[in-house]
Short mmCIF file of C-alpha atoms in Angstrom, two decimals:
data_model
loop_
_atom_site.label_atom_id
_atom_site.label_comp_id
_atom_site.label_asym_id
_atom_site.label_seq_id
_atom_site.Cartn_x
_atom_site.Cartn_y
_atom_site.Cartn_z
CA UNK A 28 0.00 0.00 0.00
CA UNK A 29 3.13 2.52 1.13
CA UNK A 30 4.27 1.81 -2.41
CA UNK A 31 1.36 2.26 -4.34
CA UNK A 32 0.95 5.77 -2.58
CA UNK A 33 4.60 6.79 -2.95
CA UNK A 34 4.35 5.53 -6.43
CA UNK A 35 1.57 8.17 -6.91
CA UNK A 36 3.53 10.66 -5.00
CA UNK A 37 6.04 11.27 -7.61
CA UNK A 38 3.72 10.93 -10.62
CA UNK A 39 2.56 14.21 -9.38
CA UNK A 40 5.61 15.71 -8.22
CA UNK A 41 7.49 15.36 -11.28
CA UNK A 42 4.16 16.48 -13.13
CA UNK A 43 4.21 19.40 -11.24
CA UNK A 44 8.01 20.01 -11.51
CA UNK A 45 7.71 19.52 -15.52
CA UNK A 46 4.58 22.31 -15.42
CA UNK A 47 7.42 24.39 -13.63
CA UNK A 48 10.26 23.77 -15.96
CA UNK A 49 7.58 24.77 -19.18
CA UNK A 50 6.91 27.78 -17.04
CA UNK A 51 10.43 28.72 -17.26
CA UNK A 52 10.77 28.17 -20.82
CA UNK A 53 7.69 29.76 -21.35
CA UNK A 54 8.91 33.48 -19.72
CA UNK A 55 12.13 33.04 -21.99
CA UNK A 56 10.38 32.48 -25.23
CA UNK A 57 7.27 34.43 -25.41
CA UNK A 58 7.28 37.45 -26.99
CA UNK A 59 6.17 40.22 -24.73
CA UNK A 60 4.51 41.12 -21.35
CA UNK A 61 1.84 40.25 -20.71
CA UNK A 62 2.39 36.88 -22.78
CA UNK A 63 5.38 36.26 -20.04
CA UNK A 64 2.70 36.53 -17.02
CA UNK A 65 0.91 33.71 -19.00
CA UNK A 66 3.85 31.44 -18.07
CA UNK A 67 4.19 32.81 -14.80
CA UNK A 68 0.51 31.59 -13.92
CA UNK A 69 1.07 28.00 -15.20
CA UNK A 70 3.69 27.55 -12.97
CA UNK A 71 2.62 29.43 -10.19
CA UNK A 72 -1.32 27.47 -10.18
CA UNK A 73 -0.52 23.94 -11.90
CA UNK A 74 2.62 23.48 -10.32
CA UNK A 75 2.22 24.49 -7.19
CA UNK A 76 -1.03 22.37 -7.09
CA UNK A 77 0.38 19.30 -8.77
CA UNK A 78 3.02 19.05 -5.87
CA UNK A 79 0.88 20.21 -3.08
CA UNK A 80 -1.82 17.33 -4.26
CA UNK A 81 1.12 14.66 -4.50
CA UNK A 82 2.46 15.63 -0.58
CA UNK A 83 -1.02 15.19 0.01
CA UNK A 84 -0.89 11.62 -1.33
CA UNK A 85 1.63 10.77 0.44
CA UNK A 86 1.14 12.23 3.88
CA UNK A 87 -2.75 10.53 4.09
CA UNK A 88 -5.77 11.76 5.32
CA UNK A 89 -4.75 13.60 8.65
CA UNK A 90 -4.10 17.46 9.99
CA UNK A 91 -0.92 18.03 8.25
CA UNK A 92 -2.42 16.45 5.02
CA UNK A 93 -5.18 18.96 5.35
CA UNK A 94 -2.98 21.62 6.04
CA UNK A 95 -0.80 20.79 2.97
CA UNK A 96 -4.52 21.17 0.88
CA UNK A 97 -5.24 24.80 2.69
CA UNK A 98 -2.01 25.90 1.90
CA UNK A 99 -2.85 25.04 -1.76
CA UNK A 100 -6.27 26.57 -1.52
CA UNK A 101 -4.48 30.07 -0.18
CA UNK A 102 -1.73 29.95 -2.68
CA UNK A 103 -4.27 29.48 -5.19
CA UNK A 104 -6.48 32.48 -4.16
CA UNK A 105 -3.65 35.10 -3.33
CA UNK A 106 -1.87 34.06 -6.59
CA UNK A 107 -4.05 35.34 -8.94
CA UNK A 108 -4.17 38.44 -7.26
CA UNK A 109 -0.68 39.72 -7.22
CA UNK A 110 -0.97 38.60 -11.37
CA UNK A 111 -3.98 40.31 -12.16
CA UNK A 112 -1.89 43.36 -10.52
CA UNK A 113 0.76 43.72 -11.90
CA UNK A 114 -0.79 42.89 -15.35
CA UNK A 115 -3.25 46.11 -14.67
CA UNK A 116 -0.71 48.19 -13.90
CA UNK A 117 1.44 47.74 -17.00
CA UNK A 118 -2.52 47.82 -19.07
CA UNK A 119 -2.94 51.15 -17.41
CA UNK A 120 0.90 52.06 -17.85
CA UNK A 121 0.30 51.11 -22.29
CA UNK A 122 3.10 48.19 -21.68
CA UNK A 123 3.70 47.76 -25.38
CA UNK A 124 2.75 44.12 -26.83
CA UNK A 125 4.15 42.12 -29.48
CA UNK A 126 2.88 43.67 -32.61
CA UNK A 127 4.39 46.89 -31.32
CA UNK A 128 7.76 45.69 -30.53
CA UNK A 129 10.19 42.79 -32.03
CA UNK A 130 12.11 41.17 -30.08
CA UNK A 131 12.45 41.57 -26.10
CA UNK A 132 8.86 43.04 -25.79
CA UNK A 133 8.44 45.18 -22.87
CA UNK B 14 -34.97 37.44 21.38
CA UNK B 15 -34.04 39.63 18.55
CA UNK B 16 -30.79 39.04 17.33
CA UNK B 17 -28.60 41.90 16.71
CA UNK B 18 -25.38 42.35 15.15
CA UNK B 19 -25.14 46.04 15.45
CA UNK B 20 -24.54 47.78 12.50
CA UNK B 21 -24.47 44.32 10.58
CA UNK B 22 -26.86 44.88 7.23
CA UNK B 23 -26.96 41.59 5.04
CA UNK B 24 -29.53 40.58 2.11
CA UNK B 25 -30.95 37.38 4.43
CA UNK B 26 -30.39 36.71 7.59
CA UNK B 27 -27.34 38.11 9.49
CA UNK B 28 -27.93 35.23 12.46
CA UNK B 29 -27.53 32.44 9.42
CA UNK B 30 -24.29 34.69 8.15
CA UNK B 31 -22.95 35.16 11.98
CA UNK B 32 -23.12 31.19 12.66
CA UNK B 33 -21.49 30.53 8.66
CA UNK B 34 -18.43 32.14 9.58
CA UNK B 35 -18.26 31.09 13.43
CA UNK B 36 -18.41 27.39 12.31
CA UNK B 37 -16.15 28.04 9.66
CA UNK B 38 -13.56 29.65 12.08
CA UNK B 39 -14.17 27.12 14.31
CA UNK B 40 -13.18 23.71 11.71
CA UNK B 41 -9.91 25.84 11.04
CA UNK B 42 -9.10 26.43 14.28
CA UNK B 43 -9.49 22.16 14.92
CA UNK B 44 -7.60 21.46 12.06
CA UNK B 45 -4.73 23.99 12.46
CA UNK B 46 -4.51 22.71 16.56
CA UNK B 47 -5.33 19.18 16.66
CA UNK B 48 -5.86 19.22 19.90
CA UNK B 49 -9.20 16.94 21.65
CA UNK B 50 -9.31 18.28 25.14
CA UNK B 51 -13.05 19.24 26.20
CA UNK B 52 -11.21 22.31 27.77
CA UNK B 53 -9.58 23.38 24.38
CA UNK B 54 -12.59 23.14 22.48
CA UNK B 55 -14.67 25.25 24.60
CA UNK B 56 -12.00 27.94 24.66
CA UNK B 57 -11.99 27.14 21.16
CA UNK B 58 -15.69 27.84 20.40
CA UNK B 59 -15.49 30.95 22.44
CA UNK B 60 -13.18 32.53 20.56
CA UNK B 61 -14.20 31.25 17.28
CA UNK B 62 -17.62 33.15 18.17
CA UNK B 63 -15.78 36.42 19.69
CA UNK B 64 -13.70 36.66 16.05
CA UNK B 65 -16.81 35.90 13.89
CA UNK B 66 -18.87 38.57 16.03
CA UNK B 67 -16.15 41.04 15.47
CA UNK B 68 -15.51 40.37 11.61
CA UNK B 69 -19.06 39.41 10.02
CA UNK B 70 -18.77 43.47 9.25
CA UNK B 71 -15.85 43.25 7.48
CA UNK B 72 -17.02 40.48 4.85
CA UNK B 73 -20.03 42.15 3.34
CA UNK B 74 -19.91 43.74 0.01
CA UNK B 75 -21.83 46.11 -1.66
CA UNK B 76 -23.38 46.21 -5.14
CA UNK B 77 -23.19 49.65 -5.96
CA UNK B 78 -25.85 50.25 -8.17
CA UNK B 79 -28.61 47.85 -6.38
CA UNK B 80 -27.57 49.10 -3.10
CA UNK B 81 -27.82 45.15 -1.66
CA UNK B 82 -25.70 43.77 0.48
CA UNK B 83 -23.98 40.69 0.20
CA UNK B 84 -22.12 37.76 2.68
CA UNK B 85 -19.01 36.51 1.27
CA UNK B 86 -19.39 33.63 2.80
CA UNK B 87 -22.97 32.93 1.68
CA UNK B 88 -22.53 29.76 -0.97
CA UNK B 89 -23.35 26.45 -1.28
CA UNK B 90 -20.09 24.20 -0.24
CA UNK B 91 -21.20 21.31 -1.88
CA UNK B 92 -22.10 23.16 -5.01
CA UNK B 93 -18.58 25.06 -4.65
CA UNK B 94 -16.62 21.92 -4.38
CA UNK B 95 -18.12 20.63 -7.18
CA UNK B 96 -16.96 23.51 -9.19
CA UNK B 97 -13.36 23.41 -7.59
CA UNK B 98 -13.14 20.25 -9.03
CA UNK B 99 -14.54 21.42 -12.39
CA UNK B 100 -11.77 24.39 -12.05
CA UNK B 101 -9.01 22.43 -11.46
CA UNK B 102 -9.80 19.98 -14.90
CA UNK B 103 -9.69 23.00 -16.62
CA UNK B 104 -6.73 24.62 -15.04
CA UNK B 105 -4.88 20.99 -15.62
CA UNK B 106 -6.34 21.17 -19.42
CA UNK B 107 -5.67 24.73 -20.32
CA UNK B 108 -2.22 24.18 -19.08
CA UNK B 109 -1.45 21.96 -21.46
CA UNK B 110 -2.29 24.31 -24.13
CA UNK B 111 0.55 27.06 -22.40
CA UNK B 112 2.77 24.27 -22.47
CA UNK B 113 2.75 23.39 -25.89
CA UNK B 114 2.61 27.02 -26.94
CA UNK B 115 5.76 27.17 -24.91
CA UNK B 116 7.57 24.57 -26.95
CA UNK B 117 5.70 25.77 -30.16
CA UNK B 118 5.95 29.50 -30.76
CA UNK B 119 3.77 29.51 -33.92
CA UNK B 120 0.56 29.01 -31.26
CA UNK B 121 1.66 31.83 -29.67
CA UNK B 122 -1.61 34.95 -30.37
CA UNK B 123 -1.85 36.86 -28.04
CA UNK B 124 -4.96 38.94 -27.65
CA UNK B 125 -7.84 40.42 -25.80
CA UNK B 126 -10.82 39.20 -25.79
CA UNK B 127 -14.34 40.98 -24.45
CA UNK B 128 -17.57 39.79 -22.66
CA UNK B 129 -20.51 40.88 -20.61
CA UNK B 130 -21.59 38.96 -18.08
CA UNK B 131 -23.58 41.31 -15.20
CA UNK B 132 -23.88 39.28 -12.04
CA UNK B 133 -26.22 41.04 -9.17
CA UNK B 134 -23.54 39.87 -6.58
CA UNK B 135 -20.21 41.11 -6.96
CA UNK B 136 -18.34 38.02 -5.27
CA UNK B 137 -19.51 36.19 -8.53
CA UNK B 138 -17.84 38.91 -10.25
CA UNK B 139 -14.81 38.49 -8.24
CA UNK B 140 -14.86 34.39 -8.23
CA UNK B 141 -15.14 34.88 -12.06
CA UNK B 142 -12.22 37.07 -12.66
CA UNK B 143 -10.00 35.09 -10.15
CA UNK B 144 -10.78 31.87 -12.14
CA UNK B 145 -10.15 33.38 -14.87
CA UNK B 146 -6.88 34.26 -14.22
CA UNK B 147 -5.77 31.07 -12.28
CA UNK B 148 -6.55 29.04 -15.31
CA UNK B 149 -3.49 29.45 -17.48
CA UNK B 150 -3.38 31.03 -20.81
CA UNK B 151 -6.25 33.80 -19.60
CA UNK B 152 -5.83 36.74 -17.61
CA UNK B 153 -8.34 39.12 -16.54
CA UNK B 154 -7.32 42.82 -17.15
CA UNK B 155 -10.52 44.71 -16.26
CA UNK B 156 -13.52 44.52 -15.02
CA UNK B 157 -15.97 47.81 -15.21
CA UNK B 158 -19.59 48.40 -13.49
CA UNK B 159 -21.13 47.16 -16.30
CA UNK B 160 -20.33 43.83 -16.27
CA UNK B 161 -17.62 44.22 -19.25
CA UNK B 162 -14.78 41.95 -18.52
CA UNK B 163 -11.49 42.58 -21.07
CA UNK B 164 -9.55 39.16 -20.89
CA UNK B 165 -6.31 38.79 -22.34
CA UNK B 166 -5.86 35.39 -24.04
CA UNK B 167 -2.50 33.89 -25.16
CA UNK B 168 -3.59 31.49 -27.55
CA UNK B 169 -6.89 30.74 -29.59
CA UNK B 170 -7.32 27.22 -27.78
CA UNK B 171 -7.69 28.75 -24.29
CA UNK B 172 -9.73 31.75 -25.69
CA UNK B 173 -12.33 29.59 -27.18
CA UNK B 174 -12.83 27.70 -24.07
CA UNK B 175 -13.71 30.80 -22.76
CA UNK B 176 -15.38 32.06 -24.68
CA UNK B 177 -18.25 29.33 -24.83
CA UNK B 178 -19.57 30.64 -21.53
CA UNK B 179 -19.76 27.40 -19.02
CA UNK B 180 -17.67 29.07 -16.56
CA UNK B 181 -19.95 32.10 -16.47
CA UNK B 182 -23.31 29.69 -16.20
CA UNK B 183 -21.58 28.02 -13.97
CA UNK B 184 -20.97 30.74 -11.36
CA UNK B 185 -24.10 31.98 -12.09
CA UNK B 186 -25.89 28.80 -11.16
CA UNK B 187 -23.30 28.73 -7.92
CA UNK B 188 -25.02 31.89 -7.19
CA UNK B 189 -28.37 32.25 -8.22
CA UNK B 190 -28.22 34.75 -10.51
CA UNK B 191 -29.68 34.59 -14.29
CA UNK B 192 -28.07 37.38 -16.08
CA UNK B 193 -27.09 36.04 -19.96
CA UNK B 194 -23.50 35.74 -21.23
CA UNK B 195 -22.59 37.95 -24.03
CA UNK B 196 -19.79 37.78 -25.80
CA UNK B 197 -18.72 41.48 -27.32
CA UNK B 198 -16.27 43.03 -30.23
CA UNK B 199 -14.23 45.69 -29.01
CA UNK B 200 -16.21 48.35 -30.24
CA UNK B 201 -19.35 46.46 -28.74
CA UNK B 202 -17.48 46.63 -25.22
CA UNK B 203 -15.84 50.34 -26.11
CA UNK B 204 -19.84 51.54 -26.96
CA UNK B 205 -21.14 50.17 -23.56
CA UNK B 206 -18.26 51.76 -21.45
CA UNK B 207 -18.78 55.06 -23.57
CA UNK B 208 -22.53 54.81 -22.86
CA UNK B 209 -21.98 54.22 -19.04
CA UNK B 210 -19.94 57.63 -19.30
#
């Protein structure tokens, strides 16, 4: 049974850690901007969530597994926040976007 | 007895918002403690009813135009799990799309897209622009009093999933409200801000 769960455990640990790595990739390649806070958000909600739900797998049904969940919940309420930010500011701020600008963007 | 929560105004009743968020203080406070003792508890429940008493206030918010007042608290758990769920296929999904853009640049359009969606309660608003922006590939760049939300989209995958309007019907049904999705050009959306003033 320990196997089966730690088995699981790093199916979704390396899933998340792969959705972090593309996030990385992402913010070199993309154009511009606000195409850069795109990536950002993959890796900040799928990655963060993948691993969060695999230390959930393996820790089991008890307070620090539930603890583990609410600290995905949080990070996946106050994250959005922060990127909806600073993507308004730079909207409000005419951050120039790819058809503007070859190249570097921003 | 009448029960009053000073200058606590709510659409419903405040008593049913008052216990909501004294129960809900009160699970977090058992799981974040772990602790069983009868003595505990009580302190426990005290102090989960001192904090709710204290900040039910705080967690109203207004629709400006109505002049109603809304809990934030006030939602259906079961019905909100249920769409967590929903959310997180969708998250998983559209991140897939982000990732392959990443590795193939020639999906790579970025754009904004426009839609009007007026919910009565502006949590739904709120819920609906935060899920917006947690699911990758979608990010929510405004949001005006009439309901216009301006979404920027970084590819056309993750835009048309958007644009087909089961998110919005689903917050709406999470909420109870039965305004229409309408999806809007950018003149459309430029018109209706211009006509607000």
């Amino acid at each position: 049974m320990t196997e089966i769960r730690c088995v699981f455990t790093v199916i979704f640990i390396i899933a998340g850690l792969f959705f972090m790595t593309s996030s990385v990739i992402g913010i070199l390649r993309f154009p511009d901007f606000y195409s850069r806070l795109h990536a950002i958000g993959l890796g900040q909600s799928l990655g963060i969530s993948l691993c969060c739900i695999g230390l959930f797998i393996y820790q089991g049904f008890d307070t620090t597994g539930i603890k583990i969940l609410l600290v995905m919940f949080v990070s996946m309420l106050a994250g959005p926040i922060g990127t909806h930010i600073v993507d308004r500011v730079a909207y409000k701020e005419n951050a120039k976007n790819a058809d503007e600008k070859e190249g570097s963007g921003c | 007895m009448k029960f009053n929560l000073g200058n606590f105004k709510v659409n419903g009743s405040p008593l049913t918002c008052f216990v909501e968020l004294s129960t809900f203080v009160f699970i977090i406070w058992l799981l974040l403690s772990g602790n069983e003792d009868p003595e505990f508890l009580v302190m426990g429940a005290g102090f989960s009813l001192l904090t709710a008493y204290v900040c039910a206030p705080f967690l109203t918010v207004k629709n400006e135009k109505s002049g109603k007042v809304f809990f934030l608290l006030n939602v259906n758990i079961f019905k909100f799990t249920a769409f967590f769920l929903w959310l997180l296929k969708e998250i998983f999904l559209s991140g897939l799309a982000v990732t392959k853009a990443a590795f193939k640049k020639s999906d790579v359009k970025p754009h904004v897209i426009y839609f009007k969606m007026d919910y009565e309660n502006p949590t739904a608003a709120a819920l609906l622009s935060t899920s917006i922006t947690l699911t990758p590939g979608t990010i929510t760049l405004d949001v005006d009093d009439e309901g216009v939300f301006q979404v920027h989209a970084l590819t056309e995958a993750t835009a048309g999933g958007l644009m087909t309007g089961v998110m919005q019907r689903k917050i709406a049904a999470l909420y109870g409200e039965t305004c229409s999705f309408v999806p809007l050009t950018q003149s459309e959306a430029t018109d209706i801000s211009a006509a607000a003033g």
